[in-house]
Amino acid sequence: MSMPTVDMHVHIGGCQIKKTGCFMSGPQKEKLHHELPPSLSLKLRLADWLGIVDAQIKKRLLRFIDETKEVDYAVILPMDGVYDGEGNLDKKRTSFYVPNDYVLALAGESSKLIPAASVNPFRRDAIEELERVAGAGARLIKWLPSSQNFDPADPKILPFYKKLAGLKIPLLSHTGYEHTVLSVYSSGNQAYGEPRRLKNALEAGVTVIMAHSGTSGGPQEPDYWEDFLEMARVWPNLYGDTAAFTHWTRVRILPKIIHHDWAFERLLHGSDATLQPSLDKLGALVSRDLIESLRQNPNAVEKDFKLKKALGFPEEVFTRAARLLRIN
């Protein structure tokens, strides 16, 4: 029996806190609008004015997943926020927030959806929330330390790691530089994306998935791809995902990834949708016919899958997450 294909890195967002619990800061919202195609940005601004933007974002994403026949399951990621010294959510310092319950409820709207959860380890009820979301069906914990303002190497997180290992839930933690979610703190927070800061989690027995596999992309940004590979040779419980590998920020490193003789054994497919692939940057790596066939396709989930297939990523990269996430 063949294993199902899984896109294990799909985002959803929103800003209607009274309807969905989601919110974005003003600067975060403007940044995202600036990065969207003008026509889509205009549609979302209109939907926001009409009070239906979260519903439209959800509808669009669910359509992408449903229409992508090559992907059997998609893992939807929430996003916890920044917490103050008392362990309470600090909304003023949180740029992007998607509550766990919103994503857990989405799983009931499509048989293709697998819910993740996001639990900042410095929230006052971190262990209790971890147990709650595990019991509610979350298959993965998602972190973005640079934007959530914590260091994964902080020894105070050790009890959280031990609980996570005991629950047998993998941890997907951002590595490399963060380009999308703003941090209200200094640029020094980018250091929280260094792969070696996840060593305590690995030693505690957590299955760690490094989002983006340590890659960054910007010409002046440190790249940790080699650090990821070095650590993966030591830790059998370490994996990396391919999120944003087809985006312009990381296209330049694709040749050394797709020609590596060992890395495929630890990679998992993730699109980072609804982030769009950068088609014009991929012309030297895939056929022009494929590029043109995808140009008018808005479906980021489908486009990313087809591009990675054409780039030569083997079948096990697309199916390996099913075993790690215990998807039957």
One Martini backbone bead per residue (centre of mass of N, CA, C, O) as a GRO file, in nm:
protein
  328
    1MET     BB    1   0.095   0.038   0.024
    2SER     BB    2   0.067   0.356  -0.026
    3MET     BB    3   0.159   0.656   0.073
    4PRO     BB    4   0.067   0.951   0.164
    5THR     BB    5   0.044   1.276   0.079
    6VAL     BB    6   0.221   1.568   0.231
    7ASP     BB    7   0.147   1.896   0.342
    8MET     BB    8   0.332   2.030   0.631
    9HIS     BB    9   0.309   2.362   0.525
   10VAL     BB   10   0.024   2.546   0.613
   11HIS     BB   11  -0.129   2.856   0.601
   12ILE     BB   12  -0.323   3.068   0.823
   13GLY     BB   13  -0.535   3.362   0.850
   14GLY     BB   14  -0.618   3.681   1.024
   15CYS     BB   15  -0.834   3.981   1.172
   16GLN     BB   16  -1.106   3.867   1.329
   17ILE     BB   17  -1.126   3.842   1.655
   18LYS     BB   18  -1.448   3.815   1.705
   19LYS     BB   19  -1.476   3.557   1.503
   20THR     BB   20  -1.172   3.383   1.520
   21GLY     BB   21  -0.911   3.518   1.692
   22CYS     BB   22  -0.767   3.665   1.484
   23PHE     BB   23  -0.453   3.858   1.430
   24MET     BB   24  -0.309   4.180   1.326
   25SER     BB   25  -0.099   4.402   1.278
   26GLY     BB   26  -0.063   4.677   1.102
   27PRO     BB   27   0.223   4.626   0.980
   28GLN     BB   28   0.163   4.333   0.893
   29LYS     BB   29  -0.068   4.390   0.698
   30GLU     BB   30   0.093   4.580   0.507
   31LYS     BB   31   0.311   4.383   0.427
   32LEU     BB   32   0.128   4.171   0.293
   33HIS     BB   33   0.001   4.359   0.085
   34HIS     BB   34   0.271   4.436  -0.056
   35GLU     BB   35   0.325   4.115  -0.144
   36LEU     BB   36   0.080   4.123  -0.308
   37PRO     BB   37  -0.111   4.120  -0.550
   38PRO     BB   38  -0.305   4.381  -0.630
   39SER     BB   39  -0.574   4.226  -0.677
   40LEU     BB   40  -0.572   4.069  -0.407
   41SER     BB   41  -0.545   4.305  -0.215
   42LEU     BB   42  -0.811   4.441  -0.294
   43LYS     BB   43  -0.999   4.207  -0.215
   44LEU     BB   44  -0.912   4.198   0.088
   45ARG     BB   45  -0.985   4.489   0.161
   46LEU     BB   46  -1.284   4.457   0.096
   47ALA     BB   47  -1.337   4.219   0.289
   48ASP     BB   48  -1.255   4.374   0.540
   49TRP     BB   49  -1.472   4.601   0.515
   50LEU     BB   50  -1.712   4.371   0.515
   51GLY     BB   51  -1.628   4.134   0.731
   52ILE     BB   52  -1.493   3.863   0.537
   53VAL     BB   53  -1.186   3.786   0.528
   54ASP     BB   54  -1.155   3.514   0.681
   55ALA     BB   55  -1.352   3.356   0.501
   56GLN     BB   56  -1.190   3.401   0.236
   57ILE     BB   57  -0.926   3.273   0.319
   58LYS     BB   58  -1.041   2.995   0.380
   59LYS     BB   59  -1.175   2.934   0.109
   60ARG     BB   60  -0.917   2.951  -0.062
   61LEU     BB   61  -0.751   2.732   0.080
   62LEU     BB   62  -0.952   2.494   0.055
   63ARG     BB   63  -0.949   2.497  -0.251
   64PHE     BB   64  -0.656   2.432  -0.297
   65ILE     BB   65  -0.657   2.157  -0.153
   66ASP     BB   66  -0.892   2.019  -0.308
   67GLU     BB   67  -0.757   2.067  -0.607
   68THR     BB   68  -0.510   1.896  -0.499
   69LYS     BB   69  -0.471   1.572  -0.593
   70GLU     BB   70  -0.165   1.507  -0.506
   71VAL     BB   71  -0.280   1.583  -0.219
   72ASP     BB   72  -0.403   1.425   0.070
   73TYR     BB   73  -0.257   1.620   0.286
   74ALA     BB   74  -0.291   1.905   0.520
   75VAL     BB   75  -0.107   2.113   0.731
   76ILE     BB   76  -0.233   2.332   0.970
   77LEU     BB   77  -0.115   2.653   1.090
   78PRO     BB   78  -0.072   2.811   1.363
   79MET     BB   79  -0.020   3.115   1.592
   80ASP     BB   80   0.145   3.216   1.835
   81GLY     BB   81   0.260   3.442   2.065
   82VAL     BB   82   0.348   3.680   2.283
   83TYR     BB   83   0.498   3.680   2.613
   84ASP     BB   84   0.514   3.771   2.921
   85GLY     BB   85   0.653   3.747   3.242
   86GLU     BB   86   0.358   3.604   3.330
   87GLY     BB   87   0.237   3.437   3.071
   88ASN     BB   88   0.095   3.649   2.888
   89LEU     BB   89  -0.060   3.774   2.634
   90ASP     BB   90   0.099   4.008   2.397
   91LYS     BB   91  -0.060   4.198   2.171
   92LYS     BB   92   0.137   4.443   2.120
   93ARG     BB   93   0.381   4.213   2.042
   94THR     BB   94   0.187   4.086   1.826
   95SER     BB   95   0.163   4.030   1.475
   96PHE     BB   96   0.066   3.712   1.471
   97TYR     BB   97  -0.259   3.537   1.511
   98VAL     BB   98  -0.353   3.182   1.560
   99PRO     BB   99  -0.565   2.983   1.696
  100ASN     BB  100  -0.605   2.660   1.779
  101ASP     BB  101  -0.920   2.635   1.759
  102TYR     BB  102  -0.945   2.721   1.466
  103VAL     BB  103  -0.784   2.480   1.345
  104LEU     BB  104  -0.931   2.243   1.478
  105ALA     BB  105  -1.206   2.315   1.337
  106LEU     BB  106  -1.116   2.282   1.036
  107ALA     BB  107  -1.096   1.965   1.030
  108GLY     BB  108  -1.422   1.946   0.987
  109GLU     BB  109  -1.415   2.064   0.666
  110SER     BB  110  -1.188   1.836   0.595
  111SER     BB  111  -1.028   1.530   0.522
  112LYS     BB  112  -0.738   1.683   0.444
  113LEU     BB  113  -0.708   1.790   0.736
  114ILE     BB  114  -0.433   1.875   0.959
  115PRO     BB  115  -0.380   1.961   1.280
  116ALA     BB  116  -0.218   2.205   1.445
  117ALA     BB  117  -0.005   2.363   1.692
  118SER     BB  118   0.061   2.657   1.911
  119VAL     BB  119   0.323   2.675   2.175
  120ASN     BB  120   0.437   2.878   2.392
  121PRO     BB  121   0.667   2.798   2.648
  122PHE     BB  122   0.593   3.094   2.812
  123ARG     BB  123   0.333   3.020   2.887
  124ARG     BB  124   0.163   2.953   3.172
  125ASP     BB  125  -0.001   2.691   3.012
  126ALA     BB  126   0.179   2.507   2.830
  127ILE     BB  127   0.134   2.212   2.923
  128GLU     BB  128  -0.175   2.217   2.920
  129GLU     BB  129  -0.202   2.295   2.619
  130LEU     BB  130  -0.054   2.054   2.505
  131GLU     BB  131  -0.252   1.842   2.614
  132ARG     BB  132  -0.510   1.955   2.485
  133VAL     BB  133  -0.431   1.945   2.178
  134ALA     BB  134  -0.366   1.648   2.172
  135GLY     BB  135  -0.658   1.557   2.253
  136ALA     BB  136  -0.782   1.725   1.988
  137GLY     BB  137  -0.560   1.634   1.733
  138ALA     BB  138  -0.283   1.729   1.729
  139ARG     BB  139   0.028   1.656   1.524
  140LEU     BB  140   0.164   1.947   1.578
  141ILE     BB  141   0.428   2.182   1.654
  142LYS     BB  142   0.451   2.539   1.621
  143TRP     BB  143   0.736   2.755   1.550
  144LEU     BB  144   0.850   3.123   1.589
  145PRO     BB  145   1.087   3.253   1.775
  146SER     BB  146   1.156   3.541   1.659
  147SER     BB  147   0.840   3.632   1.688
  148GLN     BB  148   0.789   3.495   1.992
  149ASN     BB  149   1.032   3.557   2.186
  150PHE     BB  150   1.239   3.288   2.188
  151ASP     BB  151   1.473   3.050   2.310
  152PRO     BB  152   1.526   2.714   2.241
  153ALA     BB  153   1.786   2.701   2.453
  154ASP     BB  154   1.631   2.737   2.696
  155PRO     BB  155   1.621   2.558   2.993
  156LYS     BB  156   1.312   2.621   3.067
  157ILE     BB  157   1.205   2.416   2.827
  158LEU     BB  158   1.252   2.116   2.911
  159PRO     BB  159   0.967   2.024   3.009
  160PHE     BB  160   0.837   2.059   2.733
  161TYR     BB  161   1.009   1.854   2.580
  162LYS     BB  162   0.933   1.607   2.752
  163LYS     BB  163   0.631   1.618   2.689
  164LEU     BB  164   0.653   1.600   2.382
  165ALA     BB  165   0.793   1.326   2.376
  166GLY     BB  166   0.569   1.171   2.531
  167LEU     BB  167   0.344   1.244   2.302
  168LYS     BB  168   0.465   1.218   2.009
  169ILE     BB  169   0.518   1.521   1.901
  170PRO     BB  170   0.614   1.714   1.670
  171LEU     BB  171   0.856   1.975   1.588
  172LEU     BB  172   0.802   2.288   1.422
  173SER     BB  173   1.089   2.488   1.352
  174HIS     BB  174   1.221   2.768   1.275
  175THR     BB  175   1.475   2.829   1.026
  176GLY     BB  176   1.644   3.089   0.990
  177TYR     BB  177   1.524   3.346   0.835
  178GLU     BB  178   1.272   3.590   0.876
  179HIS     BB  179   1.028   3.748   0.634
  180THR     BB  180   0.711   3.779   0.735
  181VAL     BB  181   0.712   3.785   1.045
  182LEU     BB  182   0.710   4.014   1.271
  183SER     BB  183   0.927   4.186   1.496
  184VAL     BB  184   0.936   4.394   1.791
  185TYR     BB  185   1.217   4.334   1.801
  186SER     BB  186   1.518   4.273   1.741
  187SER     BB  187   1.734   4.135   1.506
  188GLY     BB  188   1.851   3.930   1.719
  189ASN     BB  189   1.617   3.716   1.691
  190GLN     BB  190   1.735   3.559   1.443
  191ALA     BB  191   1.912   3.362   1.620
  192TYR     BB  192   1.663   3.164   1.686
  193GLY     BB  193   1.720   3.014   1.389
  194GLU     BB  194   1.931   2.834   1.491
  195PRO     BB  195   1.968   2.497   1.489
  196ARG     BB  196   2.140   2.454   1.763
  197ARG     BB  197   1.895   2.549   1.954
  198LEU     BB  198   1.763   2.234   1.924
  199LYS     BB  199   1.927   2.029   2.100
  200ASN     BB  200   1.749   1.983   2.351
  201ALA     BB  201   1.518   1.848   2.198
  202LEU     BB  202   1.679   1.608   2.089
  203GLU     BB  203   1.780   1.502   2.369
  204ALA     BB  204   1.469   1.459   2.467
  205GLY     BB  205   1.327   1.309   2.196
  206VAL     BB  206   1.242   1.496   1.983
  207THR     BB  207   1.076   1.550   1.692
  208VAL     BB  208   1.251   1.738   1.454
  209ILE     BB  209   1.145   2.013   1.241
  210MET     BB  210   1.308   2.209   1.010
  211ALA     BB  211   1.218   2.484   0.889
  212HIS     BB  212   1.391   2.513   0.584
  213SER     BB  213   1.660   2.366   0.668
  214GLY     BB  214   1.827   2.647   0.746
  215THR     BB  215   1.737   2.841   0.544
  216SER     BB  216   1.722   3.176   0.394
  217GLY     BB  217   1.843   3.362   0.105
  218GLY     BB  218   1.972   3.609   0.163
  219PRO     BB  219   2.273   3.758   0.077
  220GLN     BB  220   2.319   3.866   0.404
  221GLU     BB  221   2.247   3.580   0.511
  222PRO     BB  222   2.266   3.324   0.705
  223ASP     BB  223   2.340   2.981   0.636
  224TYR     BB  224   2.213   2.642   0.768
  225TRP     BB  225   2.233   2.382   0.591
  226GLU     BB  226   2.494   2.245   0.702
  227ASP     BB  227   2.394   2.222   0.991
  228PHE     BB  228   2.161   2.037   0.935
  229LEU     BB  229   2.326   1.802   0.816
  230GLU     BB  230   2.513   1.755   1.056
  231MET     BB  231   2.282   1.692   1.259
  232ALA     BB  232   2.141   1.459   1.096
  233ARG     BB  233   2.386   1.258   1.135
  234VAL     BB  234   2.334   1.242   1.454
  235TRP     BB  235   2.006   1.277   1.436
  236PRO     BB  236   1.732   1.065   1.380
  237ASN     BB  237   1.511   1.303   1.494
  238LEU     BB  238   1.586   1.469   1.224
  239TYR     BB  239   1.432   1.724   1.020
  240GLY     BB  240   1.327   1.871   0.704
  241ASP     BB  241   1.186   2.122   0.515
  242THR     BB  242   1.059   2.271   0.185
  243ALA     BB  243   0.986   2.546   0.260
  244ALA     BB  244   1.030   2.791   0.013
  245PHE     BB  245   1.213   2.665  -0.223
  246THR     BB  246   1.033   2.826  -0.465
  247HIS     BB  247   1.130   3.083  -0.362
  248TRP     BB  248   1.331   3.352  -0.416
  249THR     BB  249   1.494   3.322  -0.141
  250ARG     BB  250   1.586   2.992  -0.237
  251VAL     BB  251   1.664   2.921  -0.534
  252ARG     BB  252   1.985   2.938  -0.525
  253ILE     BB  253   1.997   2.653  -0.342
  254LEU     BB  254   1.873   2.415  -0.506
  255PRO     BB  255   2.110   2.265  -0.651
  256LYS     BB  256   2.248   2.157  -0.381
  257ILE     BB  257   1.995   1.992  -0.297
  258ILE     BB  258   1.913   1.813  -0.558
  259HIS     BB  259   2.236   1.697  -0.558
  260HIS     BB  260   2.223   1.555  -0.306
  261ASP     BB  261   2.310   1.224  -0.171
  262TRP     BB  262   2.124   1.254   0.131
  263ALA     BB  263   1.895   1.464   0.209
  264PHE     BB  264   1.627   1.316   0.124
  265GLU     BB  265   1.615   1.136   0.393
  266ARG     BB  266   1.514   1.429   0.566
  267LEU     BB  267   1.278   1.522   0.389
  268LEU     BB  268   0.985   1.741   0.372
  269HIS     BB  269   0.689   1.839   0.251
  270GLY     BB  270   0.652   2.201   0.193
  271SER     BB  271   0.503   2.502   0.075
  272ASP     BB  272   0.403   2.770   0.238
  273ALA     BB  273   0.122   2.818   0.215
  274THR     BB  274   0.040   3.106   0.031
  275LEU     BB  275   0.306   3.103  -0.086
  276GLN     BB  276   0.455   3.192  -0.382
  277PRO     BB  277   0.603   3.095  -0.640
  278SER     BB  278   0.899   3.175  -0.843
  279LEU     BB  279   0.887   3.129  -1.168
  280ASP     BB  280   1.116   3.315  -1.297
  281LYS     BB  281   1.348   3.166  -1.113
  282LEU     BB  282   1.297   2.852  -1.252
  283GLY     BB  283   1.380   2.831  -1.564
  284ALA     BB  284   1.668   2.667  -1.520
  285LEU     BB  285   1.519   2.395  -1.371
  286VAL     BB  286   1.265   2.400  -1.556
  287SER     BB  287   1.030   2.394  -1.773
  288ARG     BB  288   0.868   2.620  -1.969
  289ASP     BB  289   0.598   2.474  -1.987
  290LEU     BB  290   0.544   2.464  -1.685
  291ILE     BB  291   0.553   2.760  -1.623
  292GLU     BB  292   0.317   2.841  -1.817
  293SER     BB  293   0.098   2.647  -1.689
  294LEU     BB  294   0.125   2.812  -1.393
  295ARG     BB  295   0.086   3.125  -1.423
  296GLN     BB  296  -0.254   3.121  -1.390
  297ASN     BB  297  -0.213   2.976  -1.115
  298PRO     BB  298  -0.315   3.033  -0.772
  299ASN     BB  299  -0.220   2.747  -0.662
  300ALA     BB  300   0.025   2.696  -0.433
  301VAL     BB  301   0.008   2.394  -0.369
  302GLU     BB  302   0.024   2.284  -0.662
  303LYS     BB  303   0.273   2.430  -0.771
  304ASP     BB  304   0.481   2.327  -0.567
  305PHE     BB  305   0.451   2.028  -0.625
  306LYS     BB  306   0.519   2.030  -0.933
  307LEU     BB  307   0.798   2.159  -0.907
  308LYS     BB  308   0.932   1.941  -0.723
  309LYS     BB  309   0.896   1.711  -0.915
  310ALA     BB  310   1.062   1.844  -1.148
  311LEU     BB  311   1.327   1.872  -0.963
  312GLY     BB  312   1.345   1.560  -0.815
  313PHE     BB  313   1.180   1.489  -0.587
  314PRO     BB  314   1.110   1.227  -0.413
  315GLU     BB  315   0.850   1.047  -0.291
  316GLU     BB  316   0.939   1.039   0.017
  317VAL     BB  317   0.913   1.346   0.066
  318PHE     BB  318   0.584   1.333   0.032
  319THR     BB  319   0.539   1.077   0.262
  320ARG     BB  320   0.696   1.087   0.539
  321ALA     BB  321   0.494   1.249   0.726
  322ALA     BB  322   0.285   1.024   0.775
  323ARG     BB  323   0.456   0.876   0.987
  324LEU     BB  324   0.524   1.108   1.189
  325LEU     BB  325   0.194   1.184   1.211
  326ARG     BB  326   0.009   0.934   1.205
  327ILE     BB  327  -0.103   0.870   0.909
  328ASN     BB  328  -0.332   0.643   0.754
   0.00000   0.00000   0.00000
